PDB file of C-alpha atoms in Angstrom:
ATOM      1  CA  MET A  26      46.867-136.079  35.237  1.00 53.00           C
ATOM      2  CA  GLN A  27      49.555-136.219  38.055  1.00 66.00           C
ATOM      3  CA  SER A  28      49.510-133.667  40.770  1.00 80.00           C
ATOM      4  CA  PRO A  29      52.606-131.534  40.412  1.00 86.00           C
ATOM      5  CA  PHE A  30      52.978-131.198  44.177  1.00 87.00           C
ATOM      6  CA  HIS A  31      55.065-133.301  46.183  1.00 89.00           C
ATOM      7  CA  ASP A  32      55.186-134.672  49.447  1.00 89.00           C
ATOM      8  CA  SER A  33      57.388-132.556  52.594  1.00 93.00           C
ATOM      9  CA  TYR A  34      60.063-134.343  54.683  1.00 96.00           C
ATOM     10  CA  ILE A  35      61.963-134.653  57.514  1.00 98.00           C
ATOM     11  CA  GLU A  36      65.373-135.149  57.770  1.00 98.00           C
ATOM     12  CA  PRO A  37      67.853-134.640  59.757  1.00 98.00           C
ATOM     13  CA  LEU A  38      70.903-131.989  59.938  1.00 98.00           C
ATOM     14  CA  LYS A  39      73.843-132.176  59.716  1.00 96.00           C
ATOM     15  CA  TYR A  40      76.068-129.235  60.441  1.00 97.00           C
ATOM     16  CA  SER A  41      78.884-128.615  61.870  1.00 97.00           C
ATOM     17  CA  ALA A  42      78.521-125.507  62.967  1.00 97.00           C
ATOM     18  CA  PHE A  43      75.438-126.600  64.838  1.00 98.00           C
ATOM     19  CA  GLU A  44      76.751-130.128  65.933  1.00 97.00           C
ATOM     20  CA  LYS A  45      76.457-128.556  69.526  1.00 97.00           C
ATOM     21  CA  ILE A  46      72.790-130.056  69.877  1.00 98.00           C
ATOM     22  CA  LYS A  47      72.223-133.450  69.978  1.00 97.00           C
ATOM     23  CA  HIS A  48      69.099-133.337  67.589  1.00 98.00           C
ATOM     24  CA  VAL A  49      68.358-131.177  65.125  1.00 98.00           C
ATOM     25  CA  ASP A  50      65.747-132.143  61.585  1.00 98.00           C
ATOM     26  CA  ILE A  51      65.067-129.983  59.052  1.00 98.00           C
ATOM     27  CA  LEU A  52      61.942-129.751  57.051  1.00 98.00           C
ATOM     28  CA  ARG A  53      61.919-129.689  53.619  1.00 97.00           C
ATOM     29  CA  ASP A  54      59.082-127.891  51.801  1.00 95.00           C
ATOM     30  CA  ASP A  55      61.297-126.950  49.487  1.00 94.00           C
ATOM     31  CA  GLN A  56      60.332-129.813  47.391  1.00 94.00           C
ATOM     32  CA  ILE A  57      57.402-129.642  46.747  1.00 93.00           C
ATOM     33  CA  HIS A  58      57.168-127.325  44.370  1.00 90.00           C
ATOM     34  CA  PRO A  59      60.007-125.490  42.503  1.00 86.00           C
ATOM     35  CA  VAL A  60      57.688-122.529  42.706  1.00 86.00           C
ATOM     36  CA  VAL A  61      54.495-123.604  44.302  1.00 89.00           C
ATOM     37  CA  CYS A  62      56.743-124.654  47.362  1.00 77.00           C
ATOM     38  CA  GLY A  63      57.507-124.466  51.361  1.00 79.00           C
ATOM     39  CA  ASN A  64      55.276-122.630  52.639  1.00 88.00           C
ATOM     40  CA  LYS A  65      53.442-121.352  49.605  1.00 93.00           C
ATOM     41  CA  TRP A  66      52.259-124.288  49.056  1.00 95.00           C
ATOM     42  CA  ARG A  67      49.991-124.835  51.797  1.00 95.00           C
ATOM     43  CA  LYS A  68      49.047-121.160  52.070  1.00 96.00           C
ATOM     44  CA  LEU A  69      46.675-121.594  48.683  1.00 97.00           C
ATOM     45  CA  LYS A  70      45.696-124.957  48.294  1.00 95.00           C
ATOM     46  CA  HIS A  71      42.753-124.315  50.674  1.00 97.00           C
ATOM     47  CA  VAL A  72      42.400-121.279  49.009  1.00 98.00           C
ATOM     48  CA  ILE A  73      43.142-123.192  45.628  1.00 97.00           C
ATOM     49  CA  ALA A  74      40.452-125.116  46.368  1.00 97.00           C
ATOM     50  CA  TYR A  75      37.327-122.348  48.796  1.00 98.00           C
ATOM     51  CA  LEU A  76      38.183-120.867  44.444  1.00 98.00           C
ATOM     52  CA  GLN A  77      37.289-124.157  42.464  1.00 97.00           C
ATOM     53  CA  THR A  78      34.329-125.485  45.388  1.00 97.00           C
ATOM     54  CA  HIS A  79      32.662-121.340  44.167  1.00 97.00           C
ATOM     55  CA  GLN A  80      33.846-120.920  41.277  1.00 96.00           C
ATOM     56  CA  ILE A  81      34.798-117.723  41.844  1.00 97.00           C
ATOM     57  CA  LYS A  82      37.490-116.972  38.144  1.00 95.00           C
ATOM     58  CA  ARG A  83      40.058-114.784  39.396  1.00 98.00           C
ATOM     59  CA  LEU A  84      42.166-114.206  41.924  1.00 98.00           C
ATOM     60  CA  VAL A  85      43.793-111.106  42.915  1.00 98.00           C
ATOM     61  CA  THR A  86      46.989-110.349  45.488  1.00 98.00           C
ATOM     62  CA  PHE A  87      49.280-108.495  46.585  1.00 98.00           C
ATOM     63  CA  GLY A  88      53.333-108.871  46.559  1.00 95.00           C
ATOM     64  CA  GLY A  89      56.529-107.380  46.141  1.00 93.00           C
ATOM     65  CA  ALA A  90      58.805-106.923  43.267  1.00 91.00           C
ATOM     66  CA  TYR A  91      60.599-110.281  44.780  1.00 88.00           C
ATOM     67  CA  SER A  92      57.800-111.942  46.140  1.00 91.00           C
ATOM     68  CA  ASN A  93      57.787-115.107  46.310  1.00 90.00           C
ATOM     69  CA  HIS A  94      54.631-115.811  46.892  1.00 94.00           C
ATOM     70  CA  VAL A  95      53.200-113.476  44.237  1.00 96.00           C
ATOM     71  CA  VAL A  96      55.298-116.453  41.831  1.00 95.00           C
ATOM     72  CA  ALA A  97      53.439-119.464  43.623  1.00 95.00           C
ATOM     73  CA  THR A  98      50.088-117.676  43.003  1.00 97.00           C
ATOM     74  CA  ALA A  99      50.347-116.449  38.871  1.00 97.00           C
ATOM     75  CA  PHE A 100      51.951-120.526  38.991  1.00 95.00           C
ATOM     76  CA  ALA A 101      48.908-121.912  40.694  1.00 96.00           C
ATOM     77  CA  GLY A 102      46.016-119.653  39.449  1.00 97.00           C
ATOM     78  CA  ASP A 103      47.825-121.247  35.356  1.00 97.00           C
ATOM     79  CA  TYR A 104      46.982-124.301  36.161  1.00 96.00           C
ATOM     80  CA  PHE A 105      43.971-124.813  38.313  1.00 96.00           C
ATOM     81  CA  GLY A 106      42.130-122.584  35.209  1.00 97.00           C
ATOM     82  CA  ILE A 107      42.333-119.012  37.693  1.00 98.00           C
ATOM     83  CA  GLN A 108      42.562-116.353  36.311  1.00 98.00           C
ATOM     84  CA  THR A 109      45.346-114.217  38.454  1.00 98.00           C
ATOM     85  CA  HIS A 110      45.650-110.681  38.525  1.00 98.00           C
ATOM     86  CA  ALA A 111      48.927-108.825  41.454  1.00 98.00           C
ATOM     87  CA  PHE A 112      48.908-105.275  42.738  1.00 98.00           C
ATOM     88  CA  ILE A 113      52.674-105.046  42.149  1.00 98.00           C
ATOM     89  CA  ARG A 114      54.580-102.322  45.448  1.00 96.00           C
ATOM     90  CA  GLY A 115      56.433 -99.415  43.853  1.00 95.00           C
ATOM     91  CA  ASP A 116      56.025 -97.926  40.324  1.00 94.00           C
ATOM     92  CA  GLU A 117      59.265 -96.751  39.128  1.00 92.00           C
ATOM     93  CA  VAL A 118      60.746 -97.185  35.685  1.00 92.00           C
ATOM     94  CA  ARG A 119      62.357 -99.995  35.811  1.00 93.00           C
ATOM     95  CA  PRO A 120      63.696-103.641  33.821  1.00 94.00           C
ATOM     96  CA  MET A 121      60.512-106.126  34.535  1.00 93.00           C
ATOM     97  CA  ASN A 122      62.575-108.485  36.714  1.00 93.00           C
ATOM     98  CA  HIS A 123      62.329-112.908  36.113  1.00 92.00           C
ATOM     99  CA  TYR A 124      60.099-112.935  39.071  1.00 92.00           C
ATOM    100  CA  GLU A 125      57.768-110.905  37.122  1.00 96.00           C
ATOM    101  CA  ALA A 126      58.610-112.644  34.502  1.00 95.00           C
ATOM    102  CA  LEU A 127      57.508-115.309  35.465  1.00 94.00           C
ATOM    103  CA  CYS A 128      54.081-114.488  36.701  1.00 97.00           C
ATOM    104  CA  LEU A 129      53.655-112.683  32.982  1.00 97.00           C
ATOM    105  CA  ALA A 130      55.210-116.316  31.401  1.00 97.00           C
ATOM    106  CA  HIS A 131      52.132-118.432  33.202  1.00 97.00           C
ATOM    107  CA  GLY A 132      49.433-115.709  32.335  1.00 98.00           C
ATOM    108  CA  MET A 133      49.103-113.197  35.245  1.00 98.00           C
ATOM    109  CA  GLN A 134      47.607-109.700  36.039  1.00 98.00           C
ATOM    110  CA  LEU A 135      50.624-107.374  37.050  1.00 98.00           C
ATOM    111  CA  THR A 136      50.263-103.128  37.817  1.00 97.00           C
ATOM    112  CA  HIS A 137      52.297-101.878  39.829  1.00 97.00           C
ATOM    113  CA  VAL A 138      51.206 -99.418  42.407  1.00 97.00           C
ATOM    114  CA  ASP A 139      52.881 -96.742  43.652  1.00 97.00           C
ATOM    115  CA  ARG A 140      53.783 -97.126  47.261  1.00 95.00           C
ATOM    116  CA  ASN A 141      51.042 -94.616  49.436  1.00 96.00           C
ATOM    117  CA  SER A 142      48.515 -95.925  47.316  1.00 95.00           C
ATOM    118  CA  TYR A 143      49.589-100.260  48.700  1.00 97.00           C
ATOM    119  CA  ARG A 144      49.428 -99.527  51.636  1.00 95.00           C
ATOM    120  CA  ASP A 145      45.694 -99.873  52.008  1.00 96.00           C
ATOM    121  CA  LYS A 146      44.983-102.964  49.656  1.00 97.00           C
ATOM    122  CA  GLN A 147      40.740-103.107  50.295  1.00 96.00           C
ATOM    123  CA  VAL A 148      40.798 -99.790  48.945  1.00 96.00           C
ATOM    124  CA  LEU A 149      43.514-100.327  45.336  1.00 96.00           C
ATOM    125  CA  PHE A 150      41.039-103.702  44.512  1.00 97.00           C
ATOM    126  CA  ASN A 151      38.474-101.929  45.386  1.00 96.00           C
ATOM    127  CA  GLN A 152      38.872 -99.539  43.096  1.00 96.00           C
ATOM    128  CA  TYR A 153      38.844-102.176  40.381  1.00 95.00           C
ATOM    129  CA  TYR A 154      36.948-104.940  41.882  1.00 96.00           C
ATOM    130  CA  GLU A 155      34.004-103.581  43.878  1.00 91.00           C
ATOM    131  CA  GLN A 156      31.594-104.469  41.469  1.00 88.00           C
ATOM    132  CA  GLN A 157      32.661-108.019  40.580  1.00 92.00           C
ATOM    133  CA  GLN A 158      31.117-110.731  43.165  1.00 89.00           C
ATOM    134  CA  ASP A 159      33.510-113.669  41.038  1.00 94.00           C
ATOM    135  CA  VAL A 160      36.698-112.180  42.153  1.00 98.00           C
ATOM    136  CA  PHE A 161      39.165-113.004  45.461  1.00 98.00           C
ATOM    137  CA  PHE A 162      41.039-110.863  47.727  1.00 98.00           C
ATOM    138  CA  LEU A 163      43.917-112.423  48.722  1.00 98.00           C
ATOM    139  CA  ASP A 164      46.450-111.076  51.279  1.00 97.00           C
ATOM    140  CA  GLU A 165      50.146-110.357  50.801  1.00 95.00           C
ATOM    141  CA  GLY A 166      52.660-113.208  51.608  1.00 93.00           C
ATOM    142  CA  GLY A 167      48.328-114.718  51.254  1.00 95.00           C
ATOM    143  CA  ASN A 168      47.373-113.705  54.167  1.00 95.00           C
ATOM    144  CA  HIS A 169      44.018-115.052  55.310  1.00 97.00           C
ATOM    145  CA  PRO A 170      42.080-118.222  57.392  1.00 97.00           C
ATOM    146  CA  LEU A 171      42.570-120.832  55.460  1.00 98.00           C
ATOM    147  CA  ALA A 172      46.156-119.786  54.336  1.00 97.00           C
ATOM    148  CA  LEU A 173      46.050-121.129  58.447  1.00 97.00           C
ATOM    149  CA  GLU A 174      44.842-123.983  58.198  1.00 97.00           C
ATOM    150  CA  GLY A 175      47.553-125.414  55.457  1.00 96.00           C
ATOM    151  CA  CYS A 176      49.999-123.725  58.189  1.00 97.00           C
ATOM    152  CA  ALA A 177      48.466-125.570  60.908  1.00 98.00           C
ATOM    153  CA  GLU A 178      48.687-128.338  59.210  1.00 97.00           C
ATOM    154  CA  ILE A 179      52.191-128.692  59.415  1.00 97.00           C
ATOM    155  CA  ILE A 180      52.071-129.219  63.119  1.00 98.00           C
ATOM    156  CA  SER A 181      49.295-132.281  62.364  1.00 96.00           C
ATOM    157  CA  GLU A 182      51.737-134.271  59.594  1.00 96.00           C
ATOM    158  CA  LEU A 183      54.655-133.934  62.099  1.00 97.00           C
ATOM    159  CA  LYS A 184      55.266-137.775  63.986  1.00 96.00           C
ATOM    160  CA  MET A 185      57.591-135.765  66.647  1.00 97.00           C
ATOM    161  CA  VAL A 186      56.338-133.890  69.665  1.00 98.00           C
ATOM    162  CA  TYR A 187      59.896-131.172  68.975  1.00 98.00           C
ATOM    163  CA  ASP A 188      61.040-128.193  72.197  1.00 98.00           C
ATOM    164  CA  TYR A 189      61.617-125.952  69.257  1.00 98.00           C
ATOM    165  CA  ILE A 190      60.901-124.807  65.923  1.00 98.00           C
ATOM    166  CA  VAL A 191      62.350-122.059  64.136  1.00 98.00           C
ATOM    167  CA  LEU A 192      61.968-120.980  60.584  1.00 98.00           C
ATOM    168  CA  PRO A 193      62.384-117.486  58.696  1.00 96.00           C
ATOM    169  CA  LEU A 194      59.198-114.605  59.098  1.00 95.00           C
ATOM    170  CA  GLY A 195      57.994-112.927  56.415  1.00 91.00           C
ATOM    171  CA  THR A 196      53.733-111.586  56.866  1.00 91.00           C
ATOM    172  CA  GLY A 197      54.193-114.187  59.977  1.00 95.00           C
ATOM    173  CA  THR A 198      51.834-116.508  58.632  1.00 95.00           C
ATOM    174  CA  THR A 199      53.169-119.664  58.652  1.00 96.00           C
ATOM    175  CA  MET A 200      54.378-119.166  62.062  1.00 98.00           C
ATOM    176  CA  GLU A 201      50.410-118.078  63.332  1.00 98.00           C
ATOM    177  CA  GLY A 202      49.067-121.214  61.544  1.00 98.00           C
ATOM    178  CA  LEU A 203      51.886-123.071  64.068  1.00 98.00           C
ATOM    179  CA  LEU A 204      50.779-121.980  66.366  1.00 98.00           C
ATOM    180  CA  MET A 205      47.174-122.615  66.292  1.00 98.00           C
ATOM    181  CA  GLY A 206      48.115-126.159  65.624  1.00 98.00           C
ATOM    182  CA  ILE A 207      50.490-126.208  68.546  1.00 98.00           C
ATOM    183  CA  GLN A 208      48.065-124.901  70.664  1.00 98.00           C
ATOM    184  CA  GLU A 209      44.651-126.614  69.553  1.00 97.00           C
ATOM    185  CA  LYS A 210      46.991-130.091  70.351  1.00 97.00           C
ATOM    186  CA  ALA A 211      48.366-128.859  73.462  1.00 98.00           C
ATOM    187  CA  LEU A 212      52.515-129.576  72.692  1.00 98.00           C
ATOM    188  CA  PRO A 213      54.887-127.241  74.242  1.00 98.00           C
ATOM    189  CA  THR A 214      56.841-127.420  71.181  1.00 98.00           C
ATOM    190  CA  LYS A 215      57.609-123.115  71.500  1.00 98.00           C
ATOM    191  CA  VAL A 216      58.176-121.241  67.743  1.00 98.00           C
ATOM    192  CA  VAL A 217      61.339-119.326  67.194  1.00 98.00           C
ATOM    193  CA  GLY A 218      60.770-117.052  64.286  1.00 98.00           C
ATOM    194  CA  ILE A 219      63.481-115.498  62.437  1.00 97.00           C
ATOM    195  CA  SER A 220      61.989-112.016  61.244  1.00 96.00           C
ATOM    196  CA  SER A 221      63.480-110.677  58.013  1.00 91.00           C
ATOM    197  CA  LEU A 222      62.245-107.232  57.994  1.00 89.00           C
ATOM    198  CA  LYS A 223      64.138-104.335  59.832  1.00 90.00           C
ATOM    199  CA  ASN A 224      62.200-103.130  63.682  1.00 90.00           C
ATOM    200  CA  ASN A 225      59.389-105.317  62.646  1.00 92.00           C
ATOM    201  CA  THR A 226      56.847-105.541  65.921  1.00 93.00           C
ATOM    202  CA  SER A 227      53.479-106.533  64.286  1.00 95.00           C
ATOM    203  CA  LEU A 228      54.713-109.333  64.309  1.00 97.00           C
ATOM    204  CA  ASN A 229      55.033-109.843  67.578  1.00 97.00           C
ATOM    205  CA  GLU A 230      51.077-107.665  67.995  1.00 97.00           C
ATOM    206  CA  ARG A 231      49.751-110.292  65.822  1.00 97.00           C
ATOM    207  CA  MET A 232      51.258-112.911  67.755  1.00 98.00           C
ATOM    208  CA  ALA A 233      49.942-111.690  70.428  1.00 98.00           C
ATOM    209  CA  ARG A 234      46.770-113.963  71.287  1.00 97.00           C
ATOM    210  CA  PHE A 235      48.951-116.691  71.812  1.00 98.00           C
ATOM    211  CA  ASP A 236      51.161-118.089  75.660  1.00 97.00           C
ATOM    212  CA  SER A 237      53.814-116.039  75.283  1.00 96.00           C
ATOM    213  CA  ASN A 238      56.194-119.830  76.757  1.00 97.00           C
ATOM    214  CA  SER A 239      55.466-120.938  73.278  1.00 98.00           C
ATOM    215  CA  TRP A 240      56.346-118.059  70.989  1.00 98.00           C
ATOM    216  CA  ASP A 241      59.947-116.151  70.017  1.00 98.00           C
ATOM    217  CA  ILE A 242      60.178-113.278  67.308  1.00 98.00           C
ATOM    218  CA  MET A 243      63.860-112.710  66.869  1.00 97.00           C
ATOM    219  CA  HIS A 244      64.857-108.688  65.019  1.00 96.00           C
ATOM    220  CA  ASP A 245      67.872-108.580  65.153  1.00 95.00           C
ATOM    221  CA  TYR A 246      69.262-111.084  61.924  1.00 95.00           C
ATOM    222  CA  HIS A 247      67.666-108.278  58.985  1.00 93.00           C
ATOM    223  CA  ARG A 248      70.979-107.727  57.941  1.00 91.00           C
ATOM    224  CA  GLY A 249      70.153-104.190  57.458  1.00 85.00           C
ATOM    225  CA  LYS A 250      66.681-104.282  55.651  1.00 78.00           C
ATOM    226  CA  TYR A 251      64.120-107.109  54.238  1.00 76.00           C
ATOM    227  CA  GLY A 252      65.634-108.372  50.449  1.00 71.00           C
ATOM    228  CA  ALA A 253      69.058-106.933  51.990  1.00 70.00           C
ATOM    229  CA  ILE A 254      72.193-109.119  50.353  1.00 80.00           C
ATOM    230  CA  ASP A 255      75.928-109.432  51.276  1.00 90.00           C
ATOM    231  CA  SER A 256      79.094-110.782  50.516  1.00 93.00           C
ATOM    232  CA  GLU A 257      78.796-112.291  54.251  1.00 94.00           C
ATOM    233  CA  LEU A 258      75.037-113.990  53.472  1.00 94.00           C
ATOM    234  CA  ILE A 259      75.848-115.426  50.221  1.00 94.00           C
ATOM    235  CA  ALA A 260      79.946-117.447  51.158  1.00 95.00           C
ATOM    236  CA  TYR A 261      77.573-118.963  54.593  1.00 96.00           C
ATOM    237  CA  CYS A 262      74.904-119.575  51.451  1.00 95.00           C
ATOM    238  CA  ASN A 263      76.935-120.711  49.422  1.00 95.00           C
ATOM    239  CA  HIS A 264      79.472-122.918  52.042  1.00 97.00           C
ATOM    240  CA  PHE A 265      76.178-124.744  54.182  1.00 97.00           C
ATOM    241  CA  HIS A 266      75.037-125.849  50.492  1.00 97.00           C
ATOM    242  CA  THR A 267      78.258-127.504  50.073  1.00 97.00           C
ATOM    243  CA  ALA A 268      78.466-128.597  53.416  1.00 98.00           C
ATOM    244  CA  THR A 269      74.641-130.197  53.742  1.00 98.00           C
ATOM    245  CA  ASP A 270      74.161-130.329  50.380  1.00 97.00           C
ATOM    246  CA  ILE A 271      71.079-128.338  51.337  1.00 96.00           C
ATOM    247  CA  PRO A 272      70.741-125.122  48.638  1.00 95.00           C
ATOM    248  CA  LEU A 273      69.342-121.024  50.645  1.00 94.00           C
ATOM    249  CA  GLU A 274      68.422-119.387  49.567  1.00 91.00           C
ATOM    250  CA  PRO A 275      69.521-115.681  50.938  1.00 90.00           C
ATOM    251  CA  VAL A 276      66.221-113.711  51.692  1.00 88.00           C
ATOM    252  CA  TYR A 277      65.397-115.673  53.870  1.00 92.00           C
ATOM    253  CA  THR A 278      66.616-119.796  54.517  1.00 95.00           C
ATOM    254  CA  GLY A 279      69.926-118.177  55.311  1.00 95.00           C
ATOM    255  CA  LYS A 280      69.766-115.457  57.188  1.00 95.00           C
ATOM    256  CA  MET A 281      67.416-118.213  59.317  1.00 97.00           C
ATOM    257  CA  MET A 282      70.492-120.370  59.453  1.00 98.00           C
ATOM    258  CA  MET A 283      72.847-117.277  60.279  1.00 97.00           C
ATOM    259  CA  ALA A 284      70.254-116.526  63.084  1.00 98.00           C
ATOM    260  CA  VAL A 285      70.266-120.569  64.410  1.00 98.00           C
ATOM    261  CA  GLU A 286      74.063-121.450  64.431  1.00 98.00           C
ATOM    262  CA  ASP A 287      74.047-117.831  66.184  1.00 98.00           C
ATOM    263  CA  LEU A 288      71.426-118.395  68.657  1.00 98.00           C
ATOM    264  CA  ILE A 289      73.252-121.991  68.967  1.00 98.00           C
ATOM    265  CA  ASN A 290      76.696-120.866  70.114  1.00 98.00           C
ATOM    266  CA  LYS A 291      74.770-118.247  72.377  1.00 98.00           C
ATOM    267  CA  ASP A 292      73.144-121.035  74.371  1.00 98.00           C
ATOM    268  CA  TYR A 293      69.956-120.538  73.291  1.00 98.00           C
ATOM    269  CA  PHE A 294      69.317-123.600  73.130  1.00 98.00           C
ATOM    270  CA  LYS A 295      70.053-126.949  75.299  1.00 98.00           C
ATOM    271  CA  SER A 296      72.132-129.486  74.148  1.00 98.00           C
ATOM    272  CA  ASP A 297      69.197-131.757  74.104  1.00 98.00           C
ATOM    273  CA  ASP A 298      67.150-129.964  73.000  1.00 98.00           C
ATOM    274  CA  LYS A 299      65.052-131.734  69.522  1.00 98.00           C
ATOM    275  CA  ILE A 300      65.342-128.620  67.152  1.00 98.00           C
ATOM    276  CA  LEU A 301      62.897-128.999  63.401  1.00 98.00           C
ATOM    277  CA  LEU A 302      63.851-125.705  60.872  1.00 98.00           C
ATOM    278  CA  ILE A 303      61.513-125.110  58.729  1.00 98.00           C
ATOM    279  CA  HIS A 304      62.791-124.866  54.747  1.00 97.00           C
ATOM    280  CA  THR A 305      59.934-122.798  54.086  1.00 93.00           C
ATOM    281  CA  GLY A 306      61.341-123.225  49.869  1.00 89.00           C
ATOM    282  CA  GLY A 307      62.060-119.347  47.562  1.00 79.00           C
ATOM    283  CA  LEU A 308      64.638-121.261  45.496  1.00 74.00           C
ATOM    284  CA  LEU A 309      63.276-119.615  42.757  1.00 67.00           C
ATOM    285  CA  SER A 310      67.153-117.973  41.216  1.00 52.00           C
ATOM    286  CA  ALA A 311      67.224-121.474  39.433  1.00 44.00           C
ATOM    287  CA  VAL A 312      63.773-121.888  37.731  1.00 42.00           C
ATOM    288  CA  LYS A 313      63.814-120.676  34.576  1.00 45.00           C
ATOM    289  CA  GLN A 314      60.662-118.845  32.482  1.00 42.00           C
TER     290      GLN A 314
END
C-alpha cells in the first residue's frame, strides 16, 4: 500500500515584506499530508511505530475543540488500524464543528469534559483506563518524548546551517525537539518561537534547560488570545497567499508571518542572516470529510 505521507521540502521564500533579509527559506511541512501534516506527523510517527511494535490497541489524547493534533491523531489511527479517543476541553452545548466531524468520520471517540476536569489529564485518563494495559497516553499537542525525537529530526534533514529557525508555538513540543537537535549537533542556530497563546510563560520554563543564547520566545503576537482571528490577520493571510502561492492559517502560521515581518522591520535580524521559517500546516478548513 502506498503511503499517504510525502516528504516535506525547503524552498526560497520570495515575499516583498521580507526583502530586507537576503536569505529566507521556508520548510514546507504542510505538504506532508493535508490532515496529518507538518509537526503533527513529526510528533505522531514514532508514537505510531511504538504502538505497532508493542501491539497497543488504543491511543488516547487531549485537545481543544479546534485541535489540529486531535484531528491528525484520528486520521493516523484510522489509517494504521489503531483505536483513538480524545478528551475535548469544554462541555458547553453547541453544534459540532468541522474538526470534530472529521474526527468522528475517522472513527475517533470524543468525550467533552468541563474545563476544570480537563486540567489534570492523567486523572482524567485514569478514570477511564486505569485498569487497561493496552492503552497509550498522549498529552495535549502530541507532547511526548517520542514526539520530541520526531521533531529533532528536522535538524538532521537540513542541508545547510541557518542563523535562525522561526516557528509558531502552541505547546512548545516542536521547539523543544528542534533545540534538542541543535544541541546534539552543537550548531550556532537560534530558534525563535512565536507564541499563539497570551502570557504562556510556561513555554520559557520548558526551554530553560537549553542554552539561553539558542532560543527566544515572542509573546506579543497572539493578537488577543489563542484562536483570536481578526480582519487584519485574515487579510494578511490572503495577501501572503496571493503573493507567494503559499496558504497560511490564521491561528499559527499567519501570526508567525506577521511577527517575522514586524521583527524584520525592527531589525531583530541582520540582512545577511540565513533564516528558515517552518510551515507547520494546520490548513484543515479546506479538508472535506
